[in-house]
């Protein structure tokens, strides 16, 4: 097997393994935060948590697939390791950026709900008739 194929395989396996691990950690540790964001509605928090994990997986797996190509000749182990490090670094940066973007968005939701509660504004009721 040549070094390019080994680099591709290593990149794919490590990237997806890190994505899986991060998704599990965020799902487990973010549950309590989401319950607070959703005003104690544990069912809604769990549903949002699952949707966030699915979106996280899809975006990161897509990024890993799109970034697979190596544009430089891989003639020795040094080049293979450097390319692998660059690719894994990009994956880690995307994972971190997605995590912070989610935290910022959820924190804005949380703040607006807490402001509504403090102001005594009742939440808007869902009216299915308006959708028809």
PDB file of N, CA, C and O in Angstrom, residues 22-102:
ATOM      1  N   UNK A  22     -16.327  13.471  20.258  1.00  0.00           N
ATOM      2  CA  UNK A  22     -16.773  14.816  20.626  1.00  0.00           C
ATOM      3  C   UNK A  22     -18.300  14.878  20.662  1.00  0.00           C
ATOM      4  O   UNK A  22     -18.887  15.469  21.578  1.00  0.00           O
ATOM      5  N   UNK A  23     -18.960  14.268  19.685  1.00  0.00           N
ATOM      6  CA  UNK A  23     -20.428  14.264  19.655  1.00  0.00           C
ATOM      7  C   UNK A  23     -21.000  13.590  20.901  1.00  0.00           C
ATOM      8  O   UNK A  23     -21.963  14.082  21.494  1.00  0.00           O
ATOM      9  N   UNK A  24     -20.411  12.472  21.316  1.00  0.00           N
ATOM     10  CA  UNK A  24     -20.880  11.782  22.528  1.00  0.00           C
ATOM     11  C   UNK A  24     -20.698  12.642  23.767  1.00  0.00           C
ATOM     12  O   UNK A  24     -21.585  12.741  24.614  1.00  0.00           O
ATOM     13  N   UNK A  25     -19.533  13.260  23.883  1.00  0.00           N
ATOM     14  CA  UNK A  25     -19.255  14.100  25.051  1.00  0.00           C
ATOM     15  C   UNK A  25     -20.208  15.289  25.091  1.00  0.00           C
ATOM     16  O   UNK A  25     -20.786  15.609  26.137  1.00  0.00           O
ATOM     17  N   UNK A  26     -20.395  15.948  23.944  1.00  0.00           N
ATOM     18  CA  UNK A  26     -21.293  17.101  23.903  1.00  0.00           C
ATOM     19  C   UNK A  26     -22.735  16.688  24.179  1.00  0.00           C
ATOM     20  O   UNK A  26     -23.472  17.414  24.861  1.00  0.00           O
ATOM     21  N   UNK A  27     -23.150  15.544  23.676  1.00  0.00           N
ATOM     22  CA  UNK A  27     -24.517  15.062  23.914  1.00  0.00           C
ATOM     23  C   UNK A  27     -24.749  14.812  25.397  1.00  0.00           C
ATOM     24  O   UNK A  27     -25.753  15.225  25.966  1.00  0.00           O
ATOM     25  N   UNK A  28     -23.784  14.165  26.012  1.00  0.00           N
ATOM     26  CA  UNK A  28     -23.936  13.803  27.428  1.00  0.00           C
ATOM     27  C   UNK A  28     -23.820  15.024  28.335  1.00  0.00           C
ATOM     28  O   UNK A  28     -24.639  15.222  29.230  1.00  0.00           O
ATOM     29  N   UNK A  29     -22.813  15.868  28.103  1.00  0.00           N
ATOM     30  CA  UNK A  29     -22.591  16.986  29.018  1.00  0.00           C
ATOM     31  C   UNK A  29     -23.457  18.198  28.696  1.00  0.00           C
ATOM     32  O   UNK A  29     -23.674  19.043  29.563  1.00  0.00           O
ATOM     33  N   UNK A  30     -23.960  18.281  27.464  1.00  0.00           N
ATOM     34  CA  UNK A  30     -24.789  19.417  27.094  1.00  0.00           C
ATOM     35  C   UNK A  30     -26.245  19.270  27.475  1.00  0.00           C
ATOM     36  O   UNK A  30     -27.011  20.233  27.376  1.00  0.00           O
ATOM     37  N   UNK A  31     -26.640  18.093  27.920  1.00  0.00           N
ATOM     38  CA  UNK A  31     -28.045  17.833  28.237  1.00  0.00           C
ATOM     39  C   UNK A  31     -28.560  18.779  29.320  1.00  0.00           C
ATOM     40  O   UNK A  31     -29.641  19.360  29.193  1.00  0.00           O
ATOM     41  N   UNK A  32     -27.802  18.961  30.367  1.00  0.00           N
ATOM     42  CA  UNK A  32     -28.237  19.826  31.478  1.00  0.00           C
ATOM     43  C   UNK A  32     -28.364  21.278  31.016  1.00  0.00           C
ATOM     44  O   UNK A  32     -29.309  21.972  31.373  1.00  0.00           O
ATOM     45  N   UNK A  33     -27.422  21.742  30.205  1.00  0.00           N
ATOM     46  CA  UNK A  33     -27.474  23.097  29.671  1.00  0.00           C
ATOM     47  C   UNK A  33     -28.716  23.277  28.799  1.00  0.00           C
ATOM     48  O   UNK A  33     -29.408  24.295  28.893  1.00  0.00           O
ATOM     49  N   UNK A  34     -29.026  22.295  27.970  1.00  0.00           N
ATOM     50  CA  UNK A  34     -30.197  22.396  27.095  1.00  0.00           C
ATOM     51  C   UNK A  34     -31.500  22.401  27.889  1.00  0.00           C
ATOM     52  O   UNK A  34     -32.460  23.079  27.504  1.00  0.00           O
ATOM     53  N   UNK A  35     -31.551  21.656  28.974  1.00  0.00           N
ATOM     54  CA  UNK A  35     -32.749  21.683  29.824  1.00  0.00           C
ATOM     55  C   UNK A  35     -32.960  23.091  30.363  1.00  0.00           C
ATOM     56  O   UNK A  35     -34.090  23.595  30.397  1.00  0.00           O
ATOM     57  N   UNK A  36     -31.882  23.759  30.749  1.00  0.00           N
ATOM     58  CA  UNK A  36     -31.992  25.139  31.231  1.00  0.00           C
ATOM     59  C   UNK A  36     -32.430  26.061  30.094  1.00  0.00           C
ATOM     60  O   UNK A  36     -33.286  26.921  30.291  1.00  0.00           O
ATOM     61  N   UNK A  37     -31.852  25.892  28.909  1.00  0.00           N
ATOM     62  CA  UNK A  37     -32.217  26.722  27.754  1.00  0.00           C
ATOM     63  C   UNK A  37     -33.693  26.537  27.406  1.00  0.00           C
ATOM     64  O   UNK A  37     -34.388  27.488  27.059  1.00  0.00           O
ATOM     65  N   UNK A  38     -34.189  25.313  27.547  1.00  0.00           N
ATOM     66  CA  UNK A  38     -35.576  24.999  27.176  1.00  0.00           C
ATOM     67  C   UNK A  38     -36.542  25.139  28.357  1.00  0.00           C
ATOM     68  O   UNK A  38     -37.608  24.540  28.367  1.00  0.00           O
ATOM     69  N   UNK A  39     -36.162  25.920  29.354  1.00  0.00           N
ATOM     70  CA  UNK A  39     -37.035  26.208  30.498  1.00  0.00           C
ATOM     71  C   UNK A  39     -37.488  24.961  31.249  1.00  0.00           C
ATOM     72  O   UNK A  39     -38.636  24.871  31.659  1.00  0.00           O
ATOM     73  N   UNK A  40     -36.612  23.999  31.389  1.00  0.00           N
ATOM     74  CA  UNK A  40     -36.950  22.802  32.145  1.00  0.00           C
ATOM     75  C   UNK A  40     -37.702  21.744  31.364  1.00  0.00           C
ATOM     76  O   UNK A  40     -38.042  20.700  31.915  1.00  0.00           O
ATOM     77  N   UNK A  41     -37.970  21.968  30.108  1.00  0.00           N
ATOM     78  CA  UNK A  41     -38.674  20.986  29.264  1.00  0.00           C
ATOM     79  C   UNK A  41     -37.676  19.914  28.823  1.00  0.00           C
ATOM     80  O   UNK A  41     -36.981  20.063  27.814  1.00  0.00           O
ATOM     81  N   UNK A  42     -37.614  18.825  29.588  1.00  0.00           N
ATOM     82  CA  UNK A  42     -36.610  17.795  29.318  1.00  0.00           C
ATOM     83  C   UNK A  42     -36.849  17.069  28.002  1.00  0.00           C
ATOM     84  O   UNK A  42     -35.885  16.688  27.329  1.00  0.00           O
ATOM     85  N   UNK A  43     -38.099  16.877  27.626  1.00  0.00           N
ATOM     86  CA  UNK A  43     -38.376  16.211  26.345  1.00  0.00           C
ATOM     87  C   UNK A  43     -37.877  17.052  25.170  1.00  0.00           C
ATOM     88  O   UNK A  43     -37.244  16.533  24.246  1.00  0.00           O
ATOM     89  N   UNK A  44     -38.158  18.342  25.209  1.00  0.00           N
ATOM     90  CA  UNK A  44     -37.697  19.228  24.150  1.00  0.00           C
ATOM     91  C   UNK A  44     -36.171  19.306  24.140  1.00  0.00           C
ATOM     92  O   UNK A  44     -35.542  19.272  23.074  1.00  0.00           O
ATOM     93  N   UNK A  45     -35.571  19.385  25.319  1.00  0.00           N
ATOM     94  CA  UNK A  45     -34.119  19.453  25.417  1.00  0.00           C
ATOM     95  C   UNK A  45     -33.474  18.204  24.832  1.00  0.00           C
ATOM     96  O   UNK A  45     -32.478  18.290  24.104  1.00  0.00           O
ATOM     97  N   UNK A  46     -34.038  17.043  25.118  1.00  0.00           N
ATOM     98  CA  UNK A  46     -33.491  15.790  24.584  1.00  0.00           C
ATOM     99  C   UNK A  46     -33.637  15.731  23.068  1.00  0.00           C
ATOM    100  O   UNK A  46     -32.717  15.310  22.361  1.00  0.00           O
ATOM    101  N   UNK A  47     -34.778  16.188  22.556  1.00  0.00           N
ATOM    102  CA  UNK A  47     -34.985  16.198  21.103  1.00  0.00           C
ATOM    103  C   UNK A  47     -33.991  17.141  20.422  1.00  0.00           C
ATOM    104  O   UNK A  47     -33.384  16.785  19.408  1.00  0.00           O
ATOM    105  N   UNK A  48     -33.809  18.330  20.984  1.00  0.00           N
ATOM    106  CA  UNK A  48     -32.851  19.286  20.427  1.00  0.00           C
ATOM    107  C   UNK A  48     -31.443  18.727  20.509  1.00  0.00           C
ATOM    108  O   UNK A  48     -30.640  18.854  19.578  1.00  0.00           O
ATOM    109  N   UNK A  49     -31.128  18.070  21.607  1.00  0.00           N
ATOM    110  CA  UNK A  49     -29.809  17.466  21.785  1.00  0.00           C
ATOM    111  C   UNK A  49     -29.537  16.437  20.682  1.00  0.00           C
ATOM    112  O   UNK A  49     -28.461  16.425  20.085  1.00  0.00           O
ATOM    113  N   UNK A  50     -30.506  15.585  20.401  1.00  0.00           N
ATOM    114  CA  UNK A  50     -30.328  14.589  19.331  1.00  0.00           C
ATOM    115  C   UNK A  50     -30.177  15.256  17.970  1.00  0.00           C
ATOM    116  O   UNK A  50     -29.341  14.847  17.162  1.00  0.00           O
ATOM    117  N   UNK A  51     -30.975  16.282  17.713  1.00  0.00           N
ATOM    118  CA  UNK A  51     -30.870  16.987  16.434  1.00  0.00           C
ATOM    119  C   UNK A  51     -29.515  17.675  16.283  1.00  0.00           C
ATOM    120  O   UNK A  51     -28.932  17.684  15.199  1.00  0.00           O
ATOM    121  N   UNK A  52     -29.009  18.253  17.359  1.00  0.00           N
ATOM    122  CA  UNK A  52     -27.689  18.872  17.311  1.00  0.00           C
ATOM    123  C   UNK A  52     -26.597  17.849  17.016  1.00  0.00           C
ATOM    124  O   UNK A  52     -25.673  18.118  16.247  1.00  0.00           O
ATOM    125  N   UNK A  53     -26.702  16.668  17.620  1.00  0.00           N
ATOM    126  CA  UNK A  53     -25.711  15.617  17.370  1.00  0.00           C
ATOM    127  C   UNK A  53     -25.767  15.159  15.908  1.00  0.00           C
ATOM    128  O   UNK A  53     -24.730  14.989  15.262  1.00  0.00           O
ATOM    129  N   UNK A  54     -26.956  15.001  15.376  1.00  0.00           N
ATOM    130  CA  UNK A  54     -27.085  14.579  13.978  1.00  0.00           C
ATOM    131  C   UNK A  54     -26.500  15.646  13.050  1.00  0.00           C
ATOM    132  O   UNK A  54     -25.735  15.342  12.135  1.00  0.00           O
ATOM    133  N   UNK A  55     -26.843  16.904  13.281  1.00  0.00           N
ATOM    134  CA  UNK A  55     -26.287  17.976  12.469  1.00  0.00           C
ATOM    135  C   UNK A  55     -24.781  18.067  12.589  1.00  0.00           C
ATOM    136  O   UNK A  55     -24.065  18.266  11.599  1.00  0.00           O
ATOM    137  N   UNK A  56     -24.273  17.894  13.807  1.00  0.00           N
ATOM    138  CA  UNK A  56     -22.843  17.902  14.071  1.00  0.00           C
ATOM    139  C   UNK A  56     -22.151  16.816  13.259  1.00  0.00           C
ATOM    140  O   UNK A  56     -21.138  17.046  12.597  1.00  0.00           O
ATOM    141  N   UNK A  57     -22.721  15.626  13.290  1.00  0.00           N
ATOM    142  CA  UNK A  57     -22.173  14.489  12.545  1.00  0.00           C
ATOM    143  C   UNK A  57     -22.187  14.751  11.044  1.00  0.00           C
ATOM    144  O   UNK A  57     -21.200  14.521  10.347  1.00  0.00           O
ATOM    145  N   UNK A  58     -23.314  15.209  10.528  1.00  0.00           N
ATOM    146  CA  UNK A  58     -23.433  15.432   9.089  1.00  0.00           C
ATOM    147  C   UNK A  58     -22.450  16.486   8.587  1.00  0.00           C
ATOM    148  O   UNK A  58     -21.777  16.277   7.571  1.00  0.00           O
ATOM    149  N   UNK A  59     -22.369  17.598   9.289  1.00  0.00           N
ATOM    150  CA  UNK A  59     -21.460  18.659   8.855  1.00  0.00           C
ATOM    151  C   UNK A  59     -20.010  18.190   8.924  1.00  0.00           C
ATOM    152  O   UNK A  59     -19.232  18.382   7.981  1.00  0.00           O
ATOM    153  N   UNK A  60     -19.630  17.555  10.016  1.00  0.00           N
ATOM    154  CA  UNK A  60     -18.242  17.147  10.161  1.00  0.00           C
ATOM    155  C   UNK A  60     -17.861  15.991   9.243  1.00  0.00           C
ATOM    156  O   UNK A  60     -16.768  15.974   8.687  1.00  0.00           O
ATOM    157  N   UNK A  61     -18.754  15.031   9.066  1.00  0.00           N
ATOM    158  CA  UNK A  61     -18.458  13.938   8.134  1.00  0.00           C
ATOM    159  C   UNK A  61     -18.359  14.477   6.711  1.00  0.00           C
ATOM    160  O   UNK A  61     -17.491  14.043   5.927  1.00  0.00           O
ATOM    161  N   UNK A  62     -19.211  15.423   6.364  1.00  0.00           N
ATOM    162  CA  UNK A  62     -19.121  16.052   5.043  1.00  0.00           C
ATOM    163  C   UNK A  62     -17.821  16.804   4.866  1.00  0.00           C
ATOM    164  O   UNK A  62     -17.180  16.722   3.816  1.00  0.00           O
ATOM    165  N   UNK A  63     -17.405  17.528   5.898  1.00  0.00           N
ATOM    166  CA  UNK A  63     -16.138  18.250   5.825  1.00  0.00           C
ATOM    167  C   UNK A  63     -14.967  17.281   5.679  1.00  0.00           C
ATOM    168  O   UNK A  63     -14.061  17.518   4.875  1.00  0.00           O
ATOM    169  N   UNK A  64     -14.978  16.211   6.437  1.00  0.00           N
ATOM    170  CA  UNK A  64     -13.912  15.209   6.347  1.00  0.00           C
ATOM    171  C   UNK A  64     -13.842  14.649   4.923  1.00  0.00           C
ATOM    172  O   UNK A  64     -12.760  14.505   4.348  1.00  0.00           O
ATOM    173  N   UNK A  65     -14.992  14.343   4.346  1.00  0.00           N
ATOM    174  CA  UNK A  65     -15.014  13.795   2.988  1.00  0.00           C
ATOM    175  C   UNK A  65     -14.521  14.820   1.966  1.00  0.00           C
ATOM    176  O   UNK A  65     -13.735  14.471   1.068  1.00  0.00           O
ATOM    177  N   UNK A  66     -14.958  16.061   2.092  1.00  0.00           N
ATOM    178  CA  UNK A  66     -14.539  17.084   1.136  1.00  0.00           C
ATOM    179  C   UNK A  66     -13.053  17.417   1.236  1.00  0.00           C
ATOM    180  O   UNK A  66     -12.432  17.790   0.242  1.00  0.00           O
ATOM    181  N   UNK A  67     -12.491  17.290   2.415  1.00  0.00           N
ATOM    182  CA  UNK A  67     -11.086  17.632   2.633  1.00  0.00           C
ATOM    183  C   UNK A  67     -10.152  16.439   2.471  1.00  0.00           C
ATOM    184  O   UNK A  67      -8.977  16.527   2.801  1.00  0.00           O
ATOM    185  N   UNK A  68     -10.632  15.359   1.922  1.00  0.00           N
ATOM    186  CA  UNK A  68      -9.819  14.143   1.827  1.00  0.00           C
ATOM    187  C   UNK A  68      -8.646  14.279   0.867  1.00  0.00           C
ATOM    188  O   UNK A  68      -7.563  13.779   1.128  1.00  0.00           O
ATOM    189  N   UNK A  69      -8.832  14.961  -0.234  1.00  0.00           N
ATOM    190  CA  UNK A  69      -7.826  15.022  -1.297  1.00  0.00           C
ATOM    191  C   UNK A  69      -6.507  15.614  -0.807  1.00  0.00           C
ATOM    192  O   UNK A  69      -6.471  16.613  -0.100  1.00  0.00           O
ATOM    193  N   UNK A  70      -5.412  14.984  -1.248  1.00  0.00           N
ATOM    194  CA  UNK A  70      -4.064  15.486  -0.976  1.00  0.00           C
ATOM    195  C   UNK A  70      -3.502  15.982  -2.299  1.00  0.00           C
ATOM    196  O   UNK A  70      -3.443  15.236  -3.279  1.00  0.00           O
ATOM    197  N   UNK A  71      -3.097  17.251  -2.332  1.00  0.00           N
ATOM    198  CA  UNK A  71      -2.652  17.864  -3.578  1.00  0.00           C
ATOM    199  C   UNK A  71      -1.145  17.839  -3.793  1.00  0.00           C
ATOM    200  O   UNK A  71      -0.674  18.233  -4.848  1.00  0.00           O
ATOM    201  N   UNK A  72      -0.398  17.395  -2.807  1.00  0.00           N
ATOM    202  CA  UNK A  72       1.061  17.338  -2.956  1.00  0.00           C
ATOM    203  C   UNK A  72       1.501  15.886  -3.081  1.00  0.00           C
ATOM    204  O   UNK A  72       0.846  14.984  -2.547  1.00  0.00           O
ATOM    205  N   UNK A  73       2.600  15.644  -3.777  1.00  0.00           N
ATOM    206  CA  UNK A  73       3.099  14.267  -3.859  1.00  0.00           C
ATOM    207  C   UNK A  73       3.576  13.781  -2.481  1.00  0.00           C
ATOM    208  O   UNK A  73       4.305  14.489  -1.789  1.00  0.00           O
ATOM    209  N   UNK A  74       3.133  12.622  -2.102  1.00  0.00           N
ATOM    210  CA  UNK A  74       3.524  12.045  -0.807  1.00  0.00           C
ATOM    211  C   UNK A  74       4.594  10.989  -1.087  1.00  0.00           C
ATOM    212  O   UNK A  74       4.294   9.837  -1.373  1.00  0.00           O
ATOM    213  N   UNK A  75       5.845  11.452  -1.012  1.00  0.00           N
ATOM    214  CA  UNK A  75       6.968  10.580  -1.363  1.00  0.00           C
ATOM    215  C   UNK A  75       7.626   9.931  -0.162  1.00  0.00           C
ATOM    216  O   UNK A  75       8.326   8.935  -0.302  1.00  0.00           O
ATOM    217  N   UNK A  76       7.411  10.485   1.011  1.00  0.00           N
ATOM    218  CA  UNK A  76       8.017   9.887   2.200  1.00  0.00           C
ATOM    219  C   UNK A  76       7.106  10.086   3.411  1.00  0.00           C
ATOM    220  O   UNK A  76       6.091  10.775   3.343  1.00  0.00           O
ATOM    221  N   UNK A  77       7.494   9.473   4.512  1.00  0.00           N
ATOM    222  CA  UNK A  77       6.672   9.501   5.724  1.00  0.00           C
ATOM    223  C   UNK A  77       6.533  10.917   6.285  1.00  0.00           C
ATOM    224  O   UNK A  77       5.490  11.282   6.818  1.00  0.00           O
ATOM    225  N   UNK A  78       7.565  11.742   6.142  1.00  0.00           N
ATOM    226  CA  UNK A  78       7.511  13.112   6.645  1.00  0.00           C
ATOM    227  C   UNK A  78       6.380  13.899   5.997  1.00  0.00           C
ATOM    228  O   UNK A  78       5.576  14.546   6.679  1.00  0.00           O
ATOM    229  N   UNK A  79       6.260  13.827   4.688  1.00  0.00           N
ATOM    230  CA  UNK A  79       5.205  14.532   3.971  1.00  0.00           C
ATOM    231  C   UNK A  79       3.842  13.968   4.365  1.00  0.00           C
ATOM    232  O   UNK A  79       2.879  14.715   4.562  1.00  0.00           O
ATOM    233  N   UNK A  80       3.759  12.646   4.508  1.00  0.00           N
ATOM    234  CA  UNK A  80       2.493  12.017   4.898  1.00  0.00           C
ATOM    235  C   UNK A  80       2.047  12.508   6.271  1.00  0.00           C
ATOM    236  O   UNK A  80       0.874  12.846   6.473  1.00  0.00           O
ATOM    237  N   UNK A  81       2.979  12.576   7.217  1.00  0.00           N
ATOM    238  CA  UNK A  81       2.648  13.033   8.567  1.00  0.00           C
ATOM    239  C   UNK A  81       2.265  14.510   8.558  1.00  0.00           C
ATOM    240  O   UNK A  81       1.301  14.918   9.224  1.00  0.00           O
ATOM    241  N   UNK A  82       2.964  15.331   7.785  1.00  0.00           N
ATOM    242  CA  UNK A  82       2.636  16.755   7.712  1.00  0.00           C
ATOM    243  C   UNK A  82       1.245  16.968   7.110  1.00  0.00           C
ATOM    244  O   UNK A  82       0.462  17.779   7.612  1.00  0.00           O
ATOM    245  N   UNK A  83       0.929  16.251   6.049  1.00  0.00           N
ATOM    246  CA  UNK A  83      -0.395  16.368   5.434  1.00  0.00           C
ATOM    247  C   UNK A  83      -1.486  15.888   6.384  1.00  0.00           C
ATOM    248  O   UNK A  83      -2.539  16.500   6.499  1.00  0.00           O
ATOM    249  N   UNK A  84      -1.214  14.780   7.065  1.00  0.00           N
ATOM    250  CA  UNK A  84      -2.172  14.249   8.033  1.00  0.00           C
ATOM    251  C   UNK A  84      -2.412  15.257   9.158  1.00  0.00           C
ATOM    252  O   UNK A  84      -3.556  15.504   9.549  1.00  0.00           O
ATOM    253  N   UNK A  85      -1.342  15.862   9.652  1.00  0.00           N
ATOM    254  CA  UNK A  85      -1.477  16.853  10.728  1.00  0.00           C
ATOM    255  C   UNK A  85      -2.283  18.063  10.260  1.00  0.00           C
ATOM    256  O   UNK A  85      -3.139  18.574  10.999  1.00  0.00           O
ATOM    257  N   UNK A  86      -2.037  18.536   9.049  1.00  0.00           N
ATOM    258  CA  UNK A  86      -2.800  19.679   8.522  1.00  0.00           C
ATOM    259  C   UNK A  86      -4.283  19.339   8.409  1.00  0.00           C
ATOM    260  O   UNK A  86      -5.144  20.131   8.783  1.00  0.00           O
ATOM    261  N   UNK A  87      -4.576  18.164   7.891  1.00  0.00           N
ATOM    262  CA  UNK A  87      -5.973  17.766   7.707  1.00  0.00           C
ATOM    263  C   UNK A  87      -6.676  17.570   9.048  1.00  0.00           C
ATOM    264  O   UNK A  87      -7.806  18.016   9.235  1.00  0.00           O
ATOM    265  N   UNK A  88      -6.019  16.912   9.979  1.00  0.00           N
ATOM    266  CA  UNK A  88      -6.619  16.708  11.299  1.00  0.00           C
ATOM    267  C   UNK A  88      -6.779  18.038  12.039  1.00  0.00           C
ATOM    268  O   UNK A  88      -7.774  18.247  12.739  1.00  0.00           O
ATOM    269  N   UNK A  89      -5.829  18.941  11.864  1.00  0.00           N
ATOM    270  CA  UNK A  89      -5.943  20.260  12.478  1.00  0.00           C
ATOM    271  C   UNK A  89      -7.163  21.011  11.963  1.00  0.00           C
ATOM    272  O   UNK A  89      -7.881  21.647  12.736  1.00  0.00           O
ATOM    273  N   UNK A  90      -7.417  20.913  10.664  1.00  0.00           N
ATOM    274  CA  UNK A  90      -8.603  21.570  10.100  1.00  0.00           C
ATOM    275  C   UNK A  90      -9.879  20.966  10.679  1.00  0.00           C
ATOM    276  O   UNK A  90     -10.828  21.691  10.996  1.00  0.00           O
ATOM    277  N   UNK A  91      -9.912  19.649  10.796  1.00  0.00           N
ATOM    278  CA  UNK A  91     -11.095  18.983  11.358  1.00  0.00           C
ATOM    279  C   UNK A  91     -11.322  19.455  12.793  1.00  0.00           C
ATOM    280  O   UNK A  91     -12.447  19.773  13.184  1.00  0.00           O
ATOM    281  N   UNK A  92     -10.264  19.525  13.576  1.00  0.00           N
ATOM    282  CA  UNK A  92     -10.397  19.962  14.963  1.00  0.00           C
ATOM    283  C   UNK A  92     -10.860  21.415  15.052  1.00  0.00           C
ATOM    284  O   UNK A  92     -11.683  21.760  15.918  1.00  0.00           O
ATOM    285  N   UNK A  93     -10.377  22.263  14.158  1.00  0.00           N
ATOM    286  CA  UNK A  93     -10.835  23.648  14.147  1.00  0.00           C
ATOM    287  C   UNK A  93     -12.312  23.746  13.782  1.00  0.00           C
ATOM    288  O   UNK A  93     -13.057  24.536  14.378  1.00  0.00           O
ATOM    289  N   UNK A  94     -12.757  22.949  12.827  1.00  0.00           N
ATOM    290  CA  UNK A  94     -14.177  22.951  12.450  1.00  0.00           C
ATOM    291  C   UNK A  94     -15.028  22.450  13.616  1.00  0.00           C
ATOM    292  O   UNK A  94     -16.077  23.027  13.927  1.00  0.00           O
ATOM    293  N   UNK A  95     -14.585  21.386  14.279  1.00  0.00           N
ATOM    294  CA  UNK A  95     -15.317  20.871  15.443  1.00  0.00           C
ATOM    295  C   UNK A  95     -15.436  21.952  16.519  1.00  0.00           C
ATOM    296  O   UNK A  95     -16.506  22.176  17.088  1.00  0.00           O
ATOM    297  N   UNK A  96     -14.334  22.625  16.811  1.00  0.00           N
ATOM    298  CA  UNK A  96     -14.350  23.672  17.830  1.00  0.00           C
ATOM    299  C   UNK A  96     -15.226  24.847  17.430  1.00  0.00           C
ATOM    300  O   UNK A  96     -15.981  25.374  18.253  1.00  0.00           O
ATOM    301  N   UNK A  97     -15.157  25.263  16.170  1.00  0.00           N
ATOM    302  CA  UNK A  97     -15.977  26.382  15.694  1.00  0.00           C
ATOM    303  C   UNK A  97     -17.463  26.039  15.775  1.00  0.00           C
ATOM    304  O   UNK A  97     -18.277  26.873  16.193  1.00  0.00           O
ATOM    305  N   UNK A  98     -17.812  24.817  15.391  1.00  0.00           N
ATOM    306  CA  UNK A  98     -19.222  24.403  15.486  1.00  0.00           C
ATOM    307  C   UNK A  98     -19.693  24.398  16.927  1.00  0.00           C
ATOM    308  O   UNK A  98     -20.816  24.807  17.231  1.00  0.00           O
ATOM    309  N   UNK A  99     -18.846  23.927  17.820  1.00  0.00           N
ATOM    310  CA  UNK A  99     -19.209  23.877  19.238  1.00  0.00           C
ATOM    311  C   UNK A  99     -19.471  25.290  19.775  1.00  0.00           C
ATOM    312  O   UNK A  99     -20.493  25.537  20.416  1.00  0.00           O
ATOM    313  N   UNK A 100     -18.568  26.224  19.478  1.00  0.00           N
ATOM    314  CA  UNK A 100     -18.756  27.582  19.974  1.00  0.00           C
ATOM    315  C   UNK A 100     -19.945  28.269  19.315  1.00  0.00           C
ATOM    316  O   UNK A 100     -20.656  29.035  19.967  1.00  0.00           O
ATOM    317  N   UNK A 101     -20.195  28.004  18.045  1.00  0.00           N
ATOM    318  CA  UNK A 101     -21.363  28.585  17.377  1.00  0.00           C
ATOM    319  C   UNK A 101     -22.648  28.086  18.038  1.00  0.00           C
ATOM    320  O   UNK A 101     -23.585  28.873  18.270  1.00  0.00           O
ATOM    321  N   UNK A 102     -22.709  26.800  18.347  1.00  0.00           N
ATOM    322  CA  UNK A 102     -23.876  26.251  19.043  1.00  0.00           C
ATOM    323  C   UNK A 102     -24.038  26.878  20.422  1.00  0.00           C
ATOM    324  O   UNK A 102     -25.156  27.218  20.833  1.00  0.00           O
TER     325      UNK A 102
END
